[in-house]
PDB file of C-alpha atoms in Angstrom:
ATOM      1  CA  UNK A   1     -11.575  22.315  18.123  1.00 77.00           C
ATOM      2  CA  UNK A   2     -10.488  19.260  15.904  1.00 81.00           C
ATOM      3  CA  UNK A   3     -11.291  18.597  12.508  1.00 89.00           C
ATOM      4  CA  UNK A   4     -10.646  16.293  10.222  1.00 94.00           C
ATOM      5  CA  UNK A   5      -9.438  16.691   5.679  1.00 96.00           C
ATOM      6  CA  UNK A   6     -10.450  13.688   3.825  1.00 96.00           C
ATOM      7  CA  UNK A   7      -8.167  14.825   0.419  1.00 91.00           C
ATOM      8  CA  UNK A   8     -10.034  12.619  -1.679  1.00 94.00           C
ATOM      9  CA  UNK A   9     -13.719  12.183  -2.429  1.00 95.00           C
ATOM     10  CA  UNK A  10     -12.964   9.715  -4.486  1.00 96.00           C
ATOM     11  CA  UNK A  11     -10.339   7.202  -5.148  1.00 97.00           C
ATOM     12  CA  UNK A  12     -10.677   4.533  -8.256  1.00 96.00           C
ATOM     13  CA  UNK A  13      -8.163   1.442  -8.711  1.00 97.00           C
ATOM     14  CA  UNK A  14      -7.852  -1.625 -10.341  1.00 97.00           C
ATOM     15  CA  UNK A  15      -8.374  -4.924  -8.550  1.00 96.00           C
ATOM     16  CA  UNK A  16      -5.331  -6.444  -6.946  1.00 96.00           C
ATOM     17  CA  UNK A  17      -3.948  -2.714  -7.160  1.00 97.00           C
ATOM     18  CA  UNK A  18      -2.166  -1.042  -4.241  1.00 97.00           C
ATOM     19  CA  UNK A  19      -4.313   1.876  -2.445  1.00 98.00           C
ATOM     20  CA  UNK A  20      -4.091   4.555  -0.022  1.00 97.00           C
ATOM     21  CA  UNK A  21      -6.883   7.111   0.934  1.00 98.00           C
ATOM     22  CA  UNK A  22      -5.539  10.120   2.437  1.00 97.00           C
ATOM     23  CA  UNK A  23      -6.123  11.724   6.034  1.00 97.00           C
ATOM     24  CA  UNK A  24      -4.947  14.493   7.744  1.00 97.00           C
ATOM     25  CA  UNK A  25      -6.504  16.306  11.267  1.00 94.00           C
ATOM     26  CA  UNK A  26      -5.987  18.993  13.020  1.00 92.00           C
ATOM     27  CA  UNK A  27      -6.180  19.399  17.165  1.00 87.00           C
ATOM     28  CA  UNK A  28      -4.403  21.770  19.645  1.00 84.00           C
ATOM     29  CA  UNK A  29      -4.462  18.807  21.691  1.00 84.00           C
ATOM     30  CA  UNK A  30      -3.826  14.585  21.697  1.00 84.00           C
ATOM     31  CA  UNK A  31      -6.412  12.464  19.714  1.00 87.00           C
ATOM     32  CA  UNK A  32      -7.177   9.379  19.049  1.00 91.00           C
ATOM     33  CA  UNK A  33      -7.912   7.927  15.733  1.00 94.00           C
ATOM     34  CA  UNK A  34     -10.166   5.713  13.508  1.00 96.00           C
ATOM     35  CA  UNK A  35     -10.370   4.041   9.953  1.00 97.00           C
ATOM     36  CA  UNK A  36     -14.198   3.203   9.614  1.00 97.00           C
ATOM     37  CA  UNK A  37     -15.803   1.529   6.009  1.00 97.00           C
ATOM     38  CA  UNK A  38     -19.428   2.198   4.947  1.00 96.00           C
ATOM     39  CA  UNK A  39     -20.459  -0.966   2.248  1.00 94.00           C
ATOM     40  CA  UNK A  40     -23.428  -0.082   0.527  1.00 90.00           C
ATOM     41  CA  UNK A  41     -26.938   0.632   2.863  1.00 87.00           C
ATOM     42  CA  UNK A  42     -25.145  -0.492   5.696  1.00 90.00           C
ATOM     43  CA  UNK A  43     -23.474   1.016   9.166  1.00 92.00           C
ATOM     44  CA  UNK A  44     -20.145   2.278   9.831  1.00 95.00           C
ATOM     45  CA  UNK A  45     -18.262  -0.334  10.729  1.00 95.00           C
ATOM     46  CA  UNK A  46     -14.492   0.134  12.257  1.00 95.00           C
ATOM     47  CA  UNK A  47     -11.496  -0.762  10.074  1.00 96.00           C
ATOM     48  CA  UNK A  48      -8.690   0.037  12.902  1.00 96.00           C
ATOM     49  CA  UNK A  49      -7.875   2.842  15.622  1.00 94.00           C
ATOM     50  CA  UNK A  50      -4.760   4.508  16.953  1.00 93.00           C
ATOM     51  CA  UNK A  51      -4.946   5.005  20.201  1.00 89.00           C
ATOM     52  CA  UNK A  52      -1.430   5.032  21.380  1.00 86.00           C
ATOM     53  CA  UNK A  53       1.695   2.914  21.001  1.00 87.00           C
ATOM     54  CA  UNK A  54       2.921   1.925  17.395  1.00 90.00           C
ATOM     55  CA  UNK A  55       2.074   4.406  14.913  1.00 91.00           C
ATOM     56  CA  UNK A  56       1.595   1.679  12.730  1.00 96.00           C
ATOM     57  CA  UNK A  57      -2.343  -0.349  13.229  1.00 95.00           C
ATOM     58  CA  UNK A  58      -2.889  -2.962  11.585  1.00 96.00           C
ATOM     59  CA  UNK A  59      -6.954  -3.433  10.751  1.00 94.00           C
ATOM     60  CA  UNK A  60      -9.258  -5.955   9.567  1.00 94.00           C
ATOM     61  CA  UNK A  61      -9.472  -7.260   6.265  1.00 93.00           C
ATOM     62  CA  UNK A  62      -5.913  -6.596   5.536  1.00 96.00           C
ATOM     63  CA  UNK A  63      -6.004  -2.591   5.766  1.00 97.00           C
ATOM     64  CA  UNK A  64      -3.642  -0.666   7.757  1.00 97.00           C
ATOM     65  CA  UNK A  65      -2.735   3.198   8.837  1.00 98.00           C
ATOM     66  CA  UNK A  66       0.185   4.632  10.186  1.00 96.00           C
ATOM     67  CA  UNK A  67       0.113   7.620  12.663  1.00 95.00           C
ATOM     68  CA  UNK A  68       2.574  10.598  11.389  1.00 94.00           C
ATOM     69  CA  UNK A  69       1.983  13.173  14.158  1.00 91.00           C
ATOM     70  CA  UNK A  70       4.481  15.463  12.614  1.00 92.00           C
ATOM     71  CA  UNK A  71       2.500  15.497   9.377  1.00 93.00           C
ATOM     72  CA  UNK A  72      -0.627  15.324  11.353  1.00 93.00           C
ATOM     73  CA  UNK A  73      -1.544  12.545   9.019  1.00 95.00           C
ATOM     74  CA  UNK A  74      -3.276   8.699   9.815  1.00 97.00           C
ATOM     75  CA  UNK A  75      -3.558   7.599   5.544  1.00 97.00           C
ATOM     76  CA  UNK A  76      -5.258   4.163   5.412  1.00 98.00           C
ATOM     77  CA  UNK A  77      -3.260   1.582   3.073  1.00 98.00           C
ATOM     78  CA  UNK A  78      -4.013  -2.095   1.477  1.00 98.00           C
ATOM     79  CA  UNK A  79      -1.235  -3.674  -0.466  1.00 97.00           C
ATOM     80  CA  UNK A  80      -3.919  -5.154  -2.567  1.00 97.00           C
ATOM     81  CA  UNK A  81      -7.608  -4.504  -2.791  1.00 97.00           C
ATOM     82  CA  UNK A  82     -10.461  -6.654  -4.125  1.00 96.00           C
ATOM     83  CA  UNK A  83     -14.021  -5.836  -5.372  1.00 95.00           C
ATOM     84  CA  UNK A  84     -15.097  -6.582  -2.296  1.00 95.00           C
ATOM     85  CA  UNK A  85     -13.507  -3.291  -0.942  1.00 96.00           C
ATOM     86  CA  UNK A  86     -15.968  -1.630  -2.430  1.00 96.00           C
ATOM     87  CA  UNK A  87     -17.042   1.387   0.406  1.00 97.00           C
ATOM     88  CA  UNK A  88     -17.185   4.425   1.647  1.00 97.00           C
ATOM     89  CA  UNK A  89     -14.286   4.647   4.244  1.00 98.00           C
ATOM     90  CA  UNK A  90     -13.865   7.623   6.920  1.00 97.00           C
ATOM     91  CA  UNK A  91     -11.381   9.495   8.675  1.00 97.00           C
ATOM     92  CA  UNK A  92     -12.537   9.869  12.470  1.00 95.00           C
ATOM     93  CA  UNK A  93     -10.727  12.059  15.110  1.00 93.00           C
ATOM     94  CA  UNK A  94     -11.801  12.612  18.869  1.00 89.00           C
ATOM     95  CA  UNK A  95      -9.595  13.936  21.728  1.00 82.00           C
ATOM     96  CA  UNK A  96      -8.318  12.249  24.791  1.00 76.00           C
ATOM     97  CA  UNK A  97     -10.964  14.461  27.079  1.00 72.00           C
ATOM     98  CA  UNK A  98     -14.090  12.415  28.789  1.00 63.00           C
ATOM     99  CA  UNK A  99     -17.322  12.761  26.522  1.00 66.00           C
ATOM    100  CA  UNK A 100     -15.342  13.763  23.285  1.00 72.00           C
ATOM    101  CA  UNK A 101     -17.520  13.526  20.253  1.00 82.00           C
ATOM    102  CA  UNK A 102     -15.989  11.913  17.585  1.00 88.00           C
ATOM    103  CA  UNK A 103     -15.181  14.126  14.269  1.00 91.00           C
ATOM    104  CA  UNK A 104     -15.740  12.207  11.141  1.00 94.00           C
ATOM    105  CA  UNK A 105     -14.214  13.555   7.562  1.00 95.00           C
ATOM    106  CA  UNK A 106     -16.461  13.956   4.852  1.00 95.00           C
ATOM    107  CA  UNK A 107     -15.526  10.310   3.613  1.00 96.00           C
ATOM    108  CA  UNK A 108     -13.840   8.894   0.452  1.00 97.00           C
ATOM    109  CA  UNK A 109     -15.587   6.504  -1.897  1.00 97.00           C
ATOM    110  CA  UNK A 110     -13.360   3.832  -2.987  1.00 97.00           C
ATOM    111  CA  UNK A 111     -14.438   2.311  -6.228  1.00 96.00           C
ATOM    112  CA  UNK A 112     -12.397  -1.349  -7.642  1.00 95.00           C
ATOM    113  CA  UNK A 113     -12.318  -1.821 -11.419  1.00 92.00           C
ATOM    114  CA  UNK A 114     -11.877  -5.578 -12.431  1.00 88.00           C
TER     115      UNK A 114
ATOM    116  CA  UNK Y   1     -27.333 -11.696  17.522  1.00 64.00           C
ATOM    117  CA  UNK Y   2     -27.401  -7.810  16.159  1.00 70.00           C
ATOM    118  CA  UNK Y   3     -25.087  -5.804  18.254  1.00 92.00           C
ATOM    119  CA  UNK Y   4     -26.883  -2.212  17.542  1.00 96.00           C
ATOM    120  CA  UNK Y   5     -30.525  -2.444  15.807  1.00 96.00           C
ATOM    121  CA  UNK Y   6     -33.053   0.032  14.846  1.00 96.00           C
ATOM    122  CA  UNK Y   7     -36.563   0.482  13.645  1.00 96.00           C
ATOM    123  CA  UNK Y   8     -37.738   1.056  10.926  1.00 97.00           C
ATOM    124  CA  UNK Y   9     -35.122   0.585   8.133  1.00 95.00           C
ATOM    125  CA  UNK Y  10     -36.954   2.757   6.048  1.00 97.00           C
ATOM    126  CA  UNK Y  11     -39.353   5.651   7.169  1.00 97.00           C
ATOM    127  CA  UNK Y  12     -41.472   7.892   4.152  1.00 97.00           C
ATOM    128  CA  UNK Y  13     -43.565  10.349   5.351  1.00 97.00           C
ATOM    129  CA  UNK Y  14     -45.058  13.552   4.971  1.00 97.00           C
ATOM    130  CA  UNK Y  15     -44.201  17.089   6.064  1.00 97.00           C
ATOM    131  CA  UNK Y  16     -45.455  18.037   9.236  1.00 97.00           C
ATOM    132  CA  UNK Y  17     -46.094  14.755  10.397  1.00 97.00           C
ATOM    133  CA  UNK Y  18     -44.386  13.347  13.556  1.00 97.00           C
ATOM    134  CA  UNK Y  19     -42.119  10.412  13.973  1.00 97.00           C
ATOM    135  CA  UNK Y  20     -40.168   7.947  15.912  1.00 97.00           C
ATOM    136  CA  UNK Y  21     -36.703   5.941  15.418  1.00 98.00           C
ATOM    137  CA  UNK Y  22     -35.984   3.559  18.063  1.00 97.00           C
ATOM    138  CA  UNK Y  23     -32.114   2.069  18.792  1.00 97.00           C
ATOM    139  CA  UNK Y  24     -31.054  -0.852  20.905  1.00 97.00           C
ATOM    140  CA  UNK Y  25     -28.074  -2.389  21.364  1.00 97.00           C
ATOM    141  CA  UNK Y  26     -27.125  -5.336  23.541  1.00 96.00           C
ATOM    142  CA  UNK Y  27     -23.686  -4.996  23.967  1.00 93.00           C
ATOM    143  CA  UNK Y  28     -23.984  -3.543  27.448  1.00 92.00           C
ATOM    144  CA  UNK Y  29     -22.553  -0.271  26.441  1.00 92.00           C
ATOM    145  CA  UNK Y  30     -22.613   2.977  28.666  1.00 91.00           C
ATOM    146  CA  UNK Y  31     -23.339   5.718  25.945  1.00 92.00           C
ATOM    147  CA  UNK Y  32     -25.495   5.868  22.946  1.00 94.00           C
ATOM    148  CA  UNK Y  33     -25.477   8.382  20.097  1.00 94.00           C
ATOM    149  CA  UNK Y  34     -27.656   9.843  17.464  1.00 96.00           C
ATOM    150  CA  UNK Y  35     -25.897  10.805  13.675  1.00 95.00           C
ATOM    151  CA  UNK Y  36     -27.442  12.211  10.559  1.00 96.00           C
ATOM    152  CA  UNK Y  37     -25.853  11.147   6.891  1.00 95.00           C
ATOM    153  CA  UNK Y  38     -26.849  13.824   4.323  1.00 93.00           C
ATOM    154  CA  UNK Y  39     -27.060  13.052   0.760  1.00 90.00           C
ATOM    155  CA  UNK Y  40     -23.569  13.874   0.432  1.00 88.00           C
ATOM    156  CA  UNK Y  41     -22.486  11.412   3.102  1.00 90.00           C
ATOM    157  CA  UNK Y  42     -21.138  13.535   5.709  1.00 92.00           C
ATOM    158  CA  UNK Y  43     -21.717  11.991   8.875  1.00 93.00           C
ATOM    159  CA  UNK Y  44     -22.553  14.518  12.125  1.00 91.00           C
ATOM    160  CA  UNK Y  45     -23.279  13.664  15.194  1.00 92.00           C
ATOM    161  CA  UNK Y  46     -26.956  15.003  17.208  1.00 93.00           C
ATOM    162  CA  UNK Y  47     -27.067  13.528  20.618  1.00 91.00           C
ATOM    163  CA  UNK Y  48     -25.206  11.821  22.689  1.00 91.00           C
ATOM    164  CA  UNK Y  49     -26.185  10.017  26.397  1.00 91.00           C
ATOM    165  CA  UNK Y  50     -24.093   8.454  28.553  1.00 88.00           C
ATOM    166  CA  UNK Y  51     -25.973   6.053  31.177  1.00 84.00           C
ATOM    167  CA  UNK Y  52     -29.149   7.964  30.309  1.00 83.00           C
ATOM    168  CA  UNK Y  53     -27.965  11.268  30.436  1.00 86.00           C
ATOM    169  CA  UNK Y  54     -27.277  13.906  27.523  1.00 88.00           C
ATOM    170  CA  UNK Y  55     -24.140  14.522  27.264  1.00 85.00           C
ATOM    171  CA  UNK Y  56     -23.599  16.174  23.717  1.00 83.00           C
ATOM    172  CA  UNK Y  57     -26.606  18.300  22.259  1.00 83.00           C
ATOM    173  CA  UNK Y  58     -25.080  19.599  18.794  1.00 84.00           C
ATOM    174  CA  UNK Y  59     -27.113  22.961  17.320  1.00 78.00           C
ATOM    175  CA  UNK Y  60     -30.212  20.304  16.785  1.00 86.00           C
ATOM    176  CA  UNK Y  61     -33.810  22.103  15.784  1.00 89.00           C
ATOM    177  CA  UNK Y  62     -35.539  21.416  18.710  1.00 90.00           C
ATOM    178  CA  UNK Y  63     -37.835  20.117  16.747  1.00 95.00           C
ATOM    179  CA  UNK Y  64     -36.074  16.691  17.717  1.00 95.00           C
ATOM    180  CA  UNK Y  65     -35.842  14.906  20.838  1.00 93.00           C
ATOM    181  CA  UNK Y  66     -33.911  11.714  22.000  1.00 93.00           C
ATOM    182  CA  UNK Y  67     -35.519  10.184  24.952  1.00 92.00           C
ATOM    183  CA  UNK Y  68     -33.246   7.323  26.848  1.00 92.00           C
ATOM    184  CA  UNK Y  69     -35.087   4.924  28.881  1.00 91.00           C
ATOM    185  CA  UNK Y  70     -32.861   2.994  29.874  1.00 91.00           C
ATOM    186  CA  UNK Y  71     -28.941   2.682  28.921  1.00 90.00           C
ATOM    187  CA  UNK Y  72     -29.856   0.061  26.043  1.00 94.00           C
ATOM    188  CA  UNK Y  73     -32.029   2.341  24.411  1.00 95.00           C
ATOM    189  CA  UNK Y  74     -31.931   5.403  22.665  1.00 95.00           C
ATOM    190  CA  UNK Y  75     -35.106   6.870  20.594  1.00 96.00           C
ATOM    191  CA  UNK Y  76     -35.365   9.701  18.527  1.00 96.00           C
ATOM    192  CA  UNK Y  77     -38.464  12.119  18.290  1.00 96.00           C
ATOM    193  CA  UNK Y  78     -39.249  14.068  15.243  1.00 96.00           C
ATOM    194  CA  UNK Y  79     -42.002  16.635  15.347  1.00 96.00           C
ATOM    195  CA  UNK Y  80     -43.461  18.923  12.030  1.00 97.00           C
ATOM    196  CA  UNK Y  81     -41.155  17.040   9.892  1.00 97.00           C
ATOM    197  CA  UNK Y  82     -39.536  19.228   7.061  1.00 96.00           C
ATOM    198  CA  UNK Y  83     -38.015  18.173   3.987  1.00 96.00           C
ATOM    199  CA  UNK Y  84     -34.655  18.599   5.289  1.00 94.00           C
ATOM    200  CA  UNK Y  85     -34.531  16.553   7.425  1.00 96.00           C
ATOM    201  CA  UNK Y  86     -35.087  13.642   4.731  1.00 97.00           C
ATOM    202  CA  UNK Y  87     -31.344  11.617   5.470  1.00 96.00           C
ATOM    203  CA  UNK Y  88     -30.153   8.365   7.048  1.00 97.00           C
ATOM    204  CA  UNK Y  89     -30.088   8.394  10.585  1.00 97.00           C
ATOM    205  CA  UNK Y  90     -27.810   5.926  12.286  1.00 97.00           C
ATOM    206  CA  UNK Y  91     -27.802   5.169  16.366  1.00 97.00           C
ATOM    207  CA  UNK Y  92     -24.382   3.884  17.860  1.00 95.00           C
ATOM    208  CA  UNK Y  93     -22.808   2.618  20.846  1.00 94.00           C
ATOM    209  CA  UNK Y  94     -19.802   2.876  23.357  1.00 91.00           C
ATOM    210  CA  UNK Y  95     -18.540   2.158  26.141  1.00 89.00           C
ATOM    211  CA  UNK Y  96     -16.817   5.156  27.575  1.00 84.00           C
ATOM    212  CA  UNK Y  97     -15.573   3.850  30.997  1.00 82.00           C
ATOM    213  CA  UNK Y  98     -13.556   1.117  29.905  1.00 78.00           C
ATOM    214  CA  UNK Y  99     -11.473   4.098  27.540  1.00 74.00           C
ATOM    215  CA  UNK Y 100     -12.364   1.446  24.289  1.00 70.00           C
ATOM    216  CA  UNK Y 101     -14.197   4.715  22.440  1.00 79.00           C
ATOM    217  CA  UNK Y 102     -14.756   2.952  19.482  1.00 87.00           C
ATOM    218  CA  UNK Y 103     -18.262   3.089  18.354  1.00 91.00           C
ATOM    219  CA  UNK Y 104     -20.764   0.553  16.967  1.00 93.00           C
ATOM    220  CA  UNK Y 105     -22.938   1.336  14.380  1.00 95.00           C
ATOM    221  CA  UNK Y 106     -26.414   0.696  13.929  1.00 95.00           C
ATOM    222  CA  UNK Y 107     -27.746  -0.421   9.964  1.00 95.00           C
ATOM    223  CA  UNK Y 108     -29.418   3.592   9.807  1.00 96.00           C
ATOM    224  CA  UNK Y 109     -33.402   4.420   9.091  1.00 97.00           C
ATOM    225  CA  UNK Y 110     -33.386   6.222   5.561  1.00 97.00           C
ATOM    226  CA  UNK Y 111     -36.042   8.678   6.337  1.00 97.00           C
ATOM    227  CA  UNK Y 112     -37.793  10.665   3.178  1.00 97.00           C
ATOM    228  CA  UNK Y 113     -40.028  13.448   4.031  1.00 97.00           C
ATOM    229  CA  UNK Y 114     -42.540  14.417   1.187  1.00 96.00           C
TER     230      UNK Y 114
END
């Protein structure tokens, strides 16, 4: 079975600042993988996805993740976040096999200071 | 146009009581799912139906039911409600056969059982 380690419930940065929020998983077999953000009393919507190819995915509004199988790792980046970044973003892991649930982490709440 | 919609947006009701959350999406999609957010915001997935059939039926009281009338809709039957089961509920959307697997979210139903 797969799971997915969100290291850090919660992650606080200045405006303009530099971030990454952390992600690891662990599968006995191939995944795929997904970066989505939760703004306030909303739906999950997706940031980006690995599915194959370049280990490095580029996302919307100017995230990105890069896909370290060796490390097991897929840590979401933004050279510079705004207030508007404000969420709840999570880790999501499902396997290559047909009706695969996906496997979200328990999330990590990024807060931006002005 | 709303991609994934449900109703209602908020539910309060009492314990024991009996209710329904309907999800539609218009997107054409092939397989529908059912996820409970705790307090806590860990995300875990219920049901999931692909062209009307269950595919994924997590350890669910079976106190629940998802009926699927048709591949755009999903609905979600709760019988003797409890207070546990007081959490956001969000429907969402794929489409499988094309190997896209990324999932569209509905806004949730906040339910609070009293």
């Amino acid at each position: 079975a797969q799971s997915v380690t969100q290291l850090d419930s919660q992650v606080p940065v200045f405006e303009e600042a530099p971030v990454e929020l952390r992600c690891n998983y662990s599968s006995s077999v191939s995944v795929y993988l997904f970066w989505y953000v939760q703004y306030p009393n909303q739906g999950l919507q997706l940031l980006l996805k690995y599915l194959s190819g370049s280990t490095l995915v580029k996302g919307i509004n100017g995230f990105e993740a890069e896909f370290n199988k060796s490390q097991t790792s897929f840590h979401l980046r933004k050279p510079s976040v705004h207030i508007s970044d404000t969420a709840e973003y999570f880790c999501a892991v499902r396997t290559y096999s047909s009706a695969s649930k996906i496997i979200f982490g328990s999330g990590t709440r990024l807060s931006i200071r002005p | 146009d709303t991609a994934v919609s449900q109703t209602p947006k908020y539910l309060v009701t009492q314990m024991g009581n009996d209710k329904s959350i309907k999800c539609e999406q218009n997107l054409g999609h092939d397989t529908m799912y059912w996820y409970k957010q705790d307090s806590k915001k860990f995300l875990k997935i219920m049901f999931s139906y692909n062209n009307k059939e269950l595919i994924i039926n997590e350890t669910v009281p079976n106190r629940f039911s998802p009926k699927s009338p048709d591949k755009a809709h999903l609905n979600l039957h709760i019988n003797s409600l409890e207070l546990g089961d007081s959490a956001v509920y969000f429907c969402a959307s794929s489409q499988e056969s094309s190997g896209v697997y990324e999932q569209y979210f509905g806004p949730g139903t906040r339910l609070t059982v009293t």
